[in-house]
Coordinates of C-alpha atoms and ligand atoms in Angstrom, one line a residue:
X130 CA 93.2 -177.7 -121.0
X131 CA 90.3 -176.9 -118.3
X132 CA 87.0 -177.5 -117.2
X133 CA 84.7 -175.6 -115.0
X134 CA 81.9 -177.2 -113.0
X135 CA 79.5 -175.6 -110.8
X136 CA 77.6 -178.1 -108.2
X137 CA 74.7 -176.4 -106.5
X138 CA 76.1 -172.9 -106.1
X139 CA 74.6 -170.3 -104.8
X140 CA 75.1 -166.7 -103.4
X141 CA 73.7 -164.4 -101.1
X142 CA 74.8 -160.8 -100.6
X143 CA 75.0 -159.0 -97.4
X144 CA 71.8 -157.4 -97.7
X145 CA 70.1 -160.9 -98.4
X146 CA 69.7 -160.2 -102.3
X147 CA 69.4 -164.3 -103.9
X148 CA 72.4 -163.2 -107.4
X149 CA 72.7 -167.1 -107.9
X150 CA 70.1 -169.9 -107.2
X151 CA 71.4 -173.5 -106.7
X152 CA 72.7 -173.2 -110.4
X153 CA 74.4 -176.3 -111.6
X154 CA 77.1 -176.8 -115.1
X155 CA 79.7 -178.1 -116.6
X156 CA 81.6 -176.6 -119.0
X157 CA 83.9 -178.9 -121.4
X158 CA 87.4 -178.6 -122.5
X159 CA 87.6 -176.1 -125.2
X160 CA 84.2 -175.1 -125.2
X161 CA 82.9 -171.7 -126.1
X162 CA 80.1 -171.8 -123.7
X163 CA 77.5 -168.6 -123.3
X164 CA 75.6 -167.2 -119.8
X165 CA 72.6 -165.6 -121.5
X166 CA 69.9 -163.2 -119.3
X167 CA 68.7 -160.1 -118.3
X168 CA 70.5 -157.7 -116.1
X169 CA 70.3 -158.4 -113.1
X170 CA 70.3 -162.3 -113.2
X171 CA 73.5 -163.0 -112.2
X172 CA 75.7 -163.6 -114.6
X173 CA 78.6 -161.9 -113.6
X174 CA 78.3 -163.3 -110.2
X175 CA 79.3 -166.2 -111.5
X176 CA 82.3 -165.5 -113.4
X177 CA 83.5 -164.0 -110.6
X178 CA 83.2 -167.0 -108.2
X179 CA 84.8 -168.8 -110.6
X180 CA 87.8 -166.2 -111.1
X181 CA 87.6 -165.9 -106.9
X182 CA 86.8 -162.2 -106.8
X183 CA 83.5 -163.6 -104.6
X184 CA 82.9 -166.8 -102.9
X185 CA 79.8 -168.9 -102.9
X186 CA 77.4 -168.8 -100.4
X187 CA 77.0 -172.4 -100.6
X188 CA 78.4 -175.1 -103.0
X189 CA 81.1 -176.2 -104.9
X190 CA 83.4 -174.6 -107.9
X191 CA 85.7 -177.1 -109.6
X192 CA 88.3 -176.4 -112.2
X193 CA 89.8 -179.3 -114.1
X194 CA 87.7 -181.3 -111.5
X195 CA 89.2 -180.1 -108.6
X196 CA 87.3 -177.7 -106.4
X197 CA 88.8 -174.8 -106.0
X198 CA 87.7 -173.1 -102.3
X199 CA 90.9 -172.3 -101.2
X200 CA 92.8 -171.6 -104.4
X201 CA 93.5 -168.0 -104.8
X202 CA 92.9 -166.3 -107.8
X203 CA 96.2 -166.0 -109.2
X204 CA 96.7 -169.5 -109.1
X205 CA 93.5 -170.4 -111.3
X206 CA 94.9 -169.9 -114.3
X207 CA 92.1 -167.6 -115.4
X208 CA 92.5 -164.3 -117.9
X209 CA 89.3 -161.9 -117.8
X210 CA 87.7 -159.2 -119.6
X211 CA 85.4 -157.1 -118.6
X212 CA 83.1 -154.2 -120.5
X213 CA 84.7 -151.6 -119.0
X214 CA 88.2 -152.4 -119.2
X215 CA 91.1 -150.4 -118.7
X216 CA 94.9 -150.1 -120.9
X217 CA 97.4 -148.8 -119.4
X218 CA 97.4 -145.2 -121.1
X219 CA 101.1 -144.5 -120.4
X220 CA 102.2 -147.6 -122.4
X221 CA 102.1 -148.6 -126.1
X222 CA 99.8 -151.5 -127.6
X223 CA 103.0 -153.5 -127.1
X224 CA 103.3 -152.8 -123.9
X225 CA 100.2 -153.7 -122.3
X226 CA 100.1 -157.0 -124.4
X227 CA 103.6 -157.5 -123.0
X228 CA 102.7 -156.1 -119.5
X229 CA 101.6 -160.2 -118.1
X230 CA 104.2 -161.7 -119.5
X231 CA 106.6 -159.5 -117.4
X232 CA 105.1 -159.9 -114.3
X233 CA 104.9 -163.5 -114.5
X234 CA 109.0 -163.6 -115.3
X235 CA 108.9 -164.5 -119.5
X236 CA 112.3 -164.3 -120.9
X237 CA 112.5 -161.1 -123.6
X238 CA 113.0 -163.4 -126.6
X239 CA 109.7 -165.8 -126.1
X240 CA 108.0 -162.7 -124.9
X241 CA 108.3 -160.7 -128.0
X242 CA 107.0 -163.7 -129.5
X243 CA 104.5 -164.0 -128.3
X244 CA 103.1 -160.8 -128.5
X245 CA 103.5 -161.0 -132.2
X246 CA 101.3 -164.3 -132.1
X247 CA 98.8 -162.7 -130.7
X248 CA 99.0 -159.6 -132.6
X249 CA 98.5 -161.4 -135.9
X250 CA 95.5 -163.7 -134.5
X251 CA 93.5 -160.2 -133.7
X252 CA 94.4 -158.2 -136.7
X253 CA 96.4 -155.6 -134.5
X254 CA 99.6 -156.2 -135.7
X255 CA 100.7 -152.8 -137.1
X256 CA 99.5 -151.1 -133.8
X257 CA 102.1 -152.4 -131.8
X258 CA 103.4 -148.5 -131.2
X259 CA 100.4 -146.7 -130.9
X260 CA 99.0 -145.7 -127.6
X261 CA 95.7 -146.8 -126.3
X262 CA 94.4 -142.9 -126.9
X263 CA 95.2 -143.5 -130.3
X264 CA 93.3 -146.3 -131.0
X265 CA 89.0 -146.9 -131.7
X266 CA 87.1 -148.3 -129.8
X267 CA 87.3 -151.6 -131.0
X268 CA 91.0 -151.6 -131.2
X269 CA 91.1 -151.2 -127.6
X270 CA 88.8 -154.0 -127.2
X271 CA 91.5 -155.8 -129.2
X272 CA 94.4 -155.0 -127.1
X273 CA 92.7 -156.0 -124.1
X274 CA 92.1 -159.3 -125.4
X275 CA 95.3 -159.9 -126.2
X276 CA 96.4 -158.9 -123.2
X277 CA 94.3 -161.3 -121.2
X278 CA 95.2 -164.2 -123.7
X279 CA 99.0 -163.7 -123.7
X280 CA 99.4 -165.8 -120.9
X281 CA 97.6 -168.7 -122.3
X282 CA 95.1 -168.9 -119.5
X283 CA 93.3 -172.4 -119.3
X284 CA 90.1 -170.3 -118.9
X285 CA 89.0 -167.3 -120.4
X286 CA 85.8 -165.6 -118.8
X287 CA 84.7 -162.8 -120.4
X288 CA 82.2 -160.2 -119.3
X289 CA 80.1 -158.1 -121.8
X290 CA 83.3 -157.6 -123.6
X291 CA 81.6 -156.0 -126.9
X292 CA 78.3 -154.2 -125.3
X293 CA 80.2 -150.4 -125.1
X294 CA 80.9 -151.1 -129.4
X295 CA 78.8 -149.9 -131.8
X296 CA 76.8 -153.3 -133.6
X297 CA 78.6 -153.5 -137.1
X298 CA 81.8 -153.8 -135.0
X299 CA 80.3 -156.1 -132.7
X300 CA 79.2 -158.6 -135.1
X301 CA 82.7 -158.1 -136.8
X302 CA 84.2 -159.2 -133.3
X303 CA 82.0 -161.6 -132.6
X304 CA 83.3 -164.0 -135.2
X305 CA 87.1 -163.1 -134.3
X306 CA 86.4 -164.0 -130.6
X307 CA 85.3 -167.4 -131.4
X308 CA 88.1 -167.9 -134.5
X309 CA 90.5 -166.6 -131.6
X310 CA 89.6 -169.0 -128.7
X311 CA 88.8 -171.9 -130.9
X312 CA 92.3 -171.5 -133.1
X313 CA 93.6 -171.6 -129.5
X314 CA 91.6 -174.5 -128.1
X315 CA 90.8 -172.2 -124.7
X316 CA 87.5 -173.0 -122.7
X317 CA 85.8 -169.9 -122.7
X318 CA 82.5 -168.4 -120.5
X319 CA 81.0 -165.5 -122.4
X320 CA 78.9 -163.4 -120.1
X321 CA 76.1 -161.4 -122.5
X322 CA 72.3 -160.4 -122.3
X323 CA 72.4 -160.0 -126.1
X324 CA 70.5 -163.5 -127.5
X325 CA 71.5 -163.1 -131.0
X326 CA 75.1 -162.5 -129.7
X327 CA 74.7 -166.0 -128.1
X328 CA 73.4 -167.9 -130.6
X329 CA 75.8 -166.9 -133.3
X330 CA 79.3 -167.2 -130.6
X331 CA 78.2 -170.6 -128.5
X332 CA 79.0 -174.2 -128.8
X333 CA 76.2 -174.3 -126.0
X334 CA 74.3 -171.3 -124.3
X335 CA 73.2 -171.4 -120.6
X336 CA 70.1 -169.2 -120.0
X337 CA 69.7 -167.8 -116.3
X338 CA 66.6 -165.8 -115.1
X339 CA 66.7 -164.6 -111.8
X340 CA 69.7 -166.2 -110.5
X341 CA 68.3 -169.5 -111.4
X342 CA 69.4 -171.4 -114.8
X343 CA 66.4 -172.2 -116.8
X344 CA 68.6 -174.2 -119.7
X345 CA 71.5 -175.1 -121.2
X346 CA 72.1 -176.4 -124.9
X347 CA 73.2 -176.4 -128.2
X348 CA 72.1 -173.0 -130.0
X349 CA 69.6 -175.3 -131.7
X350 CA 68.7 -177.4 -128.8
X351 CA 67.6 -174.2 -126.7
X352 CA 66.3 -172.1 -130.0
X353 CA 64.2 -175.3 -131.0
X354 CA 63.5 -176.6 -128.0
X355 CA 63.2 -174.0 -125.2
X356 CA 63.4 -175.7 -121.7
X357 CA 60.8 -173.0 -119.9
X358 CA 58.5 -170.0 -120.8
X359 CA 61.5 -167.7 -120.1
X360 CA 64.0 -169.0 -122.4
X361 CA 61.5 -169.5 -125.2
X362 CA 60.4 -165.9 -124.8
X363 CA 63.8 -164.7 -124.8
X364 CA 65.5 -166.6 -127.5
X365 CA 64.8 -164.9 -131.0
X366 CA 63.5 -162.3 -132.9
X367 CA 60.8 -161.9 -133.3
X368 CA 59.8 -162.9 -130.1
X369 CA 57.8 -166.1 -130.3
X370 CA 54.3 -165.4 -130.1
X371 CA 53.3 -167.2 -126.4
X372 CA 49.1 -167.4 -126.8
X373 CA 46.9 -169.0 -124.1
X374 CA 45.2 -171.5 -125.1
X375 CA 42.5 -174.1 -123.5
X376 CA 43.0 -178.0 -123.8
X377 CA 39.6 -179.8 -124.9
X378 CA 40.4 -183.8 -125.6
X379 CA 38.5 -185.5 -127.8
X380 CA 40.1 -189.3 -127.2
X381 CA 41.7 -191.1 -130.1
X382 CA 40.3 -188.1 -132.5
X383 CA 42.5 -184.8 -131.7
X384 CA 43.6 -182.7 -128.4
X385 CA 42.3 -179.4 -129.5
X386 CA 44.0 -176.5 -128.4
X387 CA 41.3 -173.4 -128.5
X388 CA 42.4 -170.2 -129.0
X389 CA 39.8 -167.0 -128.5
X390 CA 37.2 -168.2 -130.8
X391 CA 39.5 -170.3 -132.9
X392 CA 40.9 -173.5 -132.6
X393 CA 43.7 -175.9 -133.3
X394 CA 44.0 -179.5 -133.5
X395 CA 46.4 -181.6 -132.8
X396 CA 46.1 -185.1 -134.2
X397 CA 45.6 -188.0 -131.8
X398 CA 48.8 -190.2 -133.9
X399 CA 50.9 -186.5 -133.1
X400 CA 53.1 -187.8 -130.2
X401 CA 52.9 -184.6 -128.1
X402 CA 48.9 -185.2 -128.0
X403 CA 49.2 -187.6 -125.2
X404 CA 51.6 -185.6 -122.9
X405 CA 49.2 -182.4 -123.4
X406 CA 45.9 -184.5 -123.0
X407 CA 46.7 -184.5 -119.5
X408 CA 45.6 -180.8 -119.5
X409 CA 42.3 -181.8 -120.5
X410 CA 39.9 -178.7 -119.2
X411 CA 42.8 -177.1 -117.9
X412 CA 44.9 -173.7 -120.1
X413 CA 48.2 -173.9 -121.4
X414 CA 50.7 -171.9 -123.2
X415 CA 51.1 -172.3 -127.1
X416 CA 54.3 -171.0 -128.1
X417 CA 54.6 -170.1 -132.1
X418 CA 57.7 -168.5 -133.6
X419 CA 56.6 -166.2 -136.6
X420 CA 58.5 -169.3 -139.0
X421 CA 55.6 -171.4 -137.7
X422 CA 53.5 -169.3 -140.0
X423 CA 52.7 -168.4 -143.5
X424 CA 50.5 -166.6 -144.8
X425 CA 47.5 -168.6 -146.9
X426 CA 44.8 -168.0 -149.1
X427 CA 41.6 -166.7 -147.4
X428 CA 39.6 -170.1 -147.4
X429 CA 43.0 -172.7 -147.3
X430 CA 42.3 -176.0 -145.6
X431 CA 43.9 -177.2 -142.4
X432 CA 45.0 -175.5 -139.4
X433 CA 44.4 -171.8 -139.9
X434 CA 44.2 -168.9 -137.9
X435 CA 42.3 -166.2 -139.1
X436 CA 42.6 -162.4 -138.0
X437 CA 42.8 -158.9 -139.0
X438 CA 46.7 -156.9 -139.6
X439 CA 46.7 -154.6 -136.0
X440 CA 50.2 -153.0 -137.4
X441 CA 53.0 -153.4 -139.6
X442 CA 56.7 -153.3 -139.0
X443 CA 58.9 -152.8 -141.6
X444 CA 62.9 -154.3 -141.9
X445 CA 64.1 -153.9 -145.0
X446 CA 64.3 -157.4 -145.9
X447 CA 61.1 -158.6 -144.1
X448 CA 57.7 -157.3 -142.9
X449 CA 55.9 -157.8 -139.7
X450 CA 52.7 -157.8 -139.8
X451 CA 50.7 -158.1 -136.0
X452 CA 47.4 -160.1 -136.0
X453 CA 44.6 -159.9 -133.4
X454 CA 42.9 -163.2 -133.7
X455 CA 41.1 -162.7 -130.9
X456 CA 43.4 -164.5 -128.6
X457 CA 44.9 -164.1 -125.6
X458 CA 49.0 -163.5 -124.8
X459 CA 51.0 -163.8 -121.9
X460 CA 53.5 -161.0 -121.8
X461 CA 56.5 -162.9 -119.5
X462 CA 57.9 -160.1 -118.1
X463 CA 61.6 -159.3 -118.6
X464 CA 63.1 -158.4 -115.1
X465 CA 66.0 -160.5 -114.1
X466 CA 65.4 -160.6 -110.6
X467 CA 64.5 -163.8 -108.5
X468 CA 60.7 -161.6 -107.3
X469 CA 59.6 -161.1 -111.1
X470 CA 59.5 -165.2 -111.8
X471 CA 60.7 -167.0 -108.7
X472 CA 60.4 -166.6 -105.2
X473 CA 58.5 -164.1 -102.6
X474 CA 59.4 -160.8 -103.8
X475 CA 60.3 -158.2 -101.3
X476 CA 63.1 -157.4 -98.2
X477 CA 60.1 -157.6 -96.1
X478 CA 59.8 -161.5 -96.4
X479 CA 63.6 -161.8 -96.8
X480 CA 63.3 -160.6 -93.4
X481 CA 60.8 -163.0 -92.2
X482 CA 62.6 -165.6 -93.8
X483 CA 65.6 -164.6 -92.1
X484 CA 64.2 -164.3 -88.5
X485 CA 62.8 -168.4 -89.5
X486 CA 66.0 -169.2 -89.7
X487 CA 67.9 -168.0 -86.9
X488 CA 64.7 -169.2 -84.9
X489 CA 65.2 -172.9 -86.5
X490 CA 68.9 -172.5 -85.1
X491 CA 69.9 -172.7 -88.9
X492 CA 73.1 -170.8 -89.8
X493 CA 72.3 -167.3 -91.5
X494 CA 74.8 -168.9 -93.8
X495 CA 72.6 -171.6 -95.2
X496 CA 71.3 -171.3 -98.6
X497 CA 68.2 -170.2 -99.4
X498 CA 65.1 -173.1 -100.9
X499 CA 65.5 -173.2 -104.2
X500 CA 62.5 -170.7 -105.3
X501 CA 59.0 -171.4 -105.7
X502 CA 57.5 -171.9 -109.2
X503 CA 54.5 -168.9 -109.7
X504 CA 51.4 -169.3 -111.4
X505 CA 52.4 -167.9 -115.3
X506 CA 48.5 -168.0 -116.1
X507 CA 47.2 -167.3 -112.9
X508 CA 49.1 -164.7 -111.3
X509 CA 48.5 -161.2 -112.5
X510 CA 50.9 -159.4 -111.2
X511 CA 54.0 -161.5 -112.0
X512 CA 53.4 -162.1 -116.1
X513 CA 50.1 -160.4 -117.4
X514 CA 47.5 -161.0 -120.2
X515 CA 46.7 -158.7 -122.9
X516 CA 45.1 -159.6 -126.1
X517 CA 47.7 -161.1 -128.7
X518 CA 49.0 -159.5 -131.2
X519 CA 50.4 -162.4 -133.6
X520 CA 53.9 -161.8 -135.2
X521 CA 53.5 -162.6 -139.0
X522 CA 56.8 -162.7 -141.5
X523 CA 55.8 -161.0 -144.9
X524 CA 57.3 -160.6 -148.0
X525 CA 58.9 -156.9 -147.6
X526 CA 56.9 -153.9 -148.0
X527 CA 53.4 -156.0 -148.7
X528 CA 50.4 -154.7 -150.4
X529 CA 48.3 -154.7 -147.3
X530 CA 48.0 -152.0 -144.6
X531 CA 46.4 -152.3 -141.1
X532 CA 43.0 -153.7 -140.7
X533 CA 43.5 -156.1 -143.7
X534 CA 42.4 -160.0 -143.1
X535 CA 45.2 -162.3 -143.0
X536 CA 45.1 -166.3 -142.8
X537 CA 48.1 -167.9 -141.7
X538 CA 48.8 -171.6 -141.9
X539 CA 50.0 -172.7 -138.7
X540 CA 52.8 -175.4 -138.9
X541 CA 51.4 -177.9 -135.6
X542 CA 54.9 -179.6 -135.5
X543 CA 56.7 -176.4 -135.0
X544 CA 54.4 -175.5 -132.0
X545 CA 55.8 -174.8 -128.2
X546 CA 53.9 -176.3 -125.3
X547 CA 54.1 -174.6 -121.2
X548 CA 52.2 -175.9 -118.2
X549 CA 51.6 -173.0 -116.0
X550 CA 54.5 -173.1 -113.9
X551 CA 56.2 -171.8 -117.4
X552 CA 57.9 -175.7 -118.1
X553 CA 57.8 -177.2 -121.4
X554 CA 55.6 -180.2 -121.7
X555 CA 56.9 -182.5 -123.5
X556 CA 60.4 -181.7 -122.2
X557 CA 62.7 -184.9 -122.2
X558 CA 62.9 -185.3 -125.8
X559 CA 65.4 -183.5 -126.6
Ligands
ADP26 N1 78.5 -156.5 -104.4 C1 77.1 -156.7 -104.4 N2 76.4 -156.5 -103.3 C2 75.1 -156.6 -103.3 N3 74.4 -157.0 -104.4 C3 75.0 -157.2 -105.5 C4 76.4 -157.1 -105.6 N4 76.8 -157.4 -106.9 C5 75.7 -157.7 -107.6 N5 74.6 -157.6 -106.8 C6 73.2 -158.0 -107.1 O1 73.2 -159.3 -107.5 C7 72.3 -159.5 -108.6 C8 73.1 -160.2 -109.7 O2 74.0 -159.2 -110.2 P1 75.0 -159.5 -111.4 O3 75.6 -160.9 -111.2 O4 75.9 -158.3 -111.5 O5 74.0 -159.6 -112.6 P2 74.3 -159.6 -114.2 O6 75.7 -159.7 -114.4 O7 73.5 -160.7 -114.8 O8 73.7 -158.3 -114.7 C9 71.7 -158.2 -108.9 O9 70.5 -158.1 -108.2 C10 72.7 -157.2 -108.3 O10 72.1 -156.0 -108.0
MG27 MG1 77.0 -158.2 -115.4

């Protein structure tokens, strides 16, 4: 059994580049929990403080509550996998798997079966004899899996152990990775910057941006009920259509949200009415995923948008169609690093802040503020405006082609709400 918690950690590289941001979590026993973001954000930072290959700048790690400063890595109890991992080329499938078990002194007899345990659990069973070279690409990935989960770690940390495979073998994967570590009741951190890869492999799914962790929750609790701008624009597909949108009140009527030349209205009895009241005169974000909308009859009733098809995108299974209804979007910008959302951006106030420091007789060791919150409606260089183009799900292949007029029925309960520091609204409910 293990646990992992993080309290406060942070890191700072030589060169005074923020990977990890007072980031705070716990991870239960036998969870399968996910670190989702860009690259860049520092996700595998922090597997590696928590394997010991790096130590925080500041803060604590614990593993089964016990923090673990001075605990080398060996003695954690930890197996890893990385992308880029390497077999040993000169030994069979066997071998490697068996490779562990050696060094840490397991008699021949338990060894061997062990290795056929783990063999059977990933379907790599007859390969026992082959040599990596002789293997695909997802064998490999296979073998080193069972070589990091031979020695029944407590804790398995994996890094972007699927992103060199091609995606009809990482899907395939997917669901024997989580079969694998749930059959053997190991806590496992899963290190991707694939969002469908998350929500399909996570009992829970920590989002980080920039160092800093925007939100943790079930695959549900962060799809449904994104904690910040960032997550909610990062989480699905298609992305959820973020629109600005100005706050009128009109008191114990409706709060209505106007969009462009159109508006919505959210009814005064609607419990999210009071907490976005607040924003009277002021702009918000309204977040709609494309399931928010549906397509209705030209002169339907109730909250409509109305617009003309820009373009269409074509799955297979599904159409997009993509609406200007004259509003406007805010593009939140994709970088991982701690300038593009967080603090002030540059080496050249690093520096500053540096020279601040050693001036206050603070130790060059100390851990940076926890960054500032930017302006997402404000502040044109960080996340800009363009006019929206409003993701529509169609039947496949519709009758229509660009320039067409659309209505869309716009579900009001299924709506997203952001001040303009990029926080949800109404968060607290969840
Ligand atoms: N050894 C290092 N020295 C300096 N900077 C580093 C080092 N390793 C990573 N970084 C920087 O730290 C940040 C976080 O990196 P990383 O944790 O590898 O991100 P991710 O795994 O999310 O892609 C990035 O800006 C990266 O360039
Ligand atoms: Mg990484």
């Amino acid at each position: 059994m293990s646990t992992v918690a993080l309290k406060d950690v942070t890191k700072v590289w030589p060169d005074g580049t923020v990977a990890v941001s007072h980031v705070g979590l716990d991870v239960r026993d036998g969870e399968f929990l996910v670190l989702l973001g860009p690259s860049g954000c520092g996700k595998s930072t922090i597997l590696r403080m928590i394997a010991g290959l790096e130590d925080p700048t500041s803060g604590t790690i614990l593993l089964n509550g016990e923090p673990v400063t001075d605990v080398p890595p060996r003695d954690r109890q930890i197996a890893m996998v990385f992308q880029d991992f390497a077999l040993y080329p000169h030994m069979t499938v066997g071998g490697n798997i068996e490779f562990p078990l050696k060094l840490s002194g397991v008699d021949p007899g338990p060894r061997a079966e062990r290795i056929g345990d783990v063999a059977a659990a990933l379907g790599i069973g007859e390969l026992l004899g082959r040599k990596p070279t002789q293997l695909s690409g997802g064998q490999r990935q296979r073998v080193a899996m069972g070589r990091a989960i031979v020695r029944r770690p407590g804790l398995f940390l994996m890094d972007e152990p699927l992103s060199n495979l091609d995606s009809g073998l990482r899907a395939e994967l997917r669901a024997e990775i989580t079969g694998m570590t749930r059959e053997l009741g190991v806590t496992t951190m899963y290190v991707t910057h694939d969002q469908a890869e998350a929500l399909t492999m996570a009992d829970r799914v920590a989002i980080m941006r920039g160092g800093v962790l925007q939100d943790v929750g079930t695959p549900t609790e962060v799809y449904g009920r994104p904690a910040t701008l960032h997550v909610a624009a990062f989480l699905g597909s298609p992305r959820m259509n973020l629109l600005e949108a100005s706050v009128y009140v009109h008191l114990d009527r409706y709060v209505v949200l106007q969009l462009g030349e159109q508006a919505l209205h959210l009814p005064w009895h609607d419990i999210r009415a009071r907490a976005i009241a607040h924003y009277h005169g002021e702009r918000i974000v309204v977040g709609m995923r494309a399931e928010a909308l549906t397509p209705v009859a030209p002169d339907a009733p109730g909250d409509v948008l109305r617009g003309r098809i820009r373009y269409l995108e074509h799955h297979g299974h599904e159409s997009l169609a993509f609406l200007d209804i004259g509003a406007t979007a805010i593009v939140v910008d994709e970088l991982g690093k701690l300038a593009a959302g967080a603090v002030p951006a540059g080496g050249a106030l690093r520096r500053v802040g540096g020279a601040l420091q050693r001036l206050a007789g603070r130790s060059e060791r100390a851990a940076p503020e926890r960054p500032e919150k930017v302006s997402v409606l404000s502040d044109p260089g960080r996340h800009h405006r363009r006019p929206a183009e409003v993701a529509v799900r169609l039947a496949p292949y519709p009758a229509v082609s660009p320039g067409h007029p659309l209505a869309i029925g716009v579900r009001m309960d299924a709506l997203h709400f952001f001040d303009d520091r990029g926080d949800r609204i109404d968060v607290g409910w969840r």
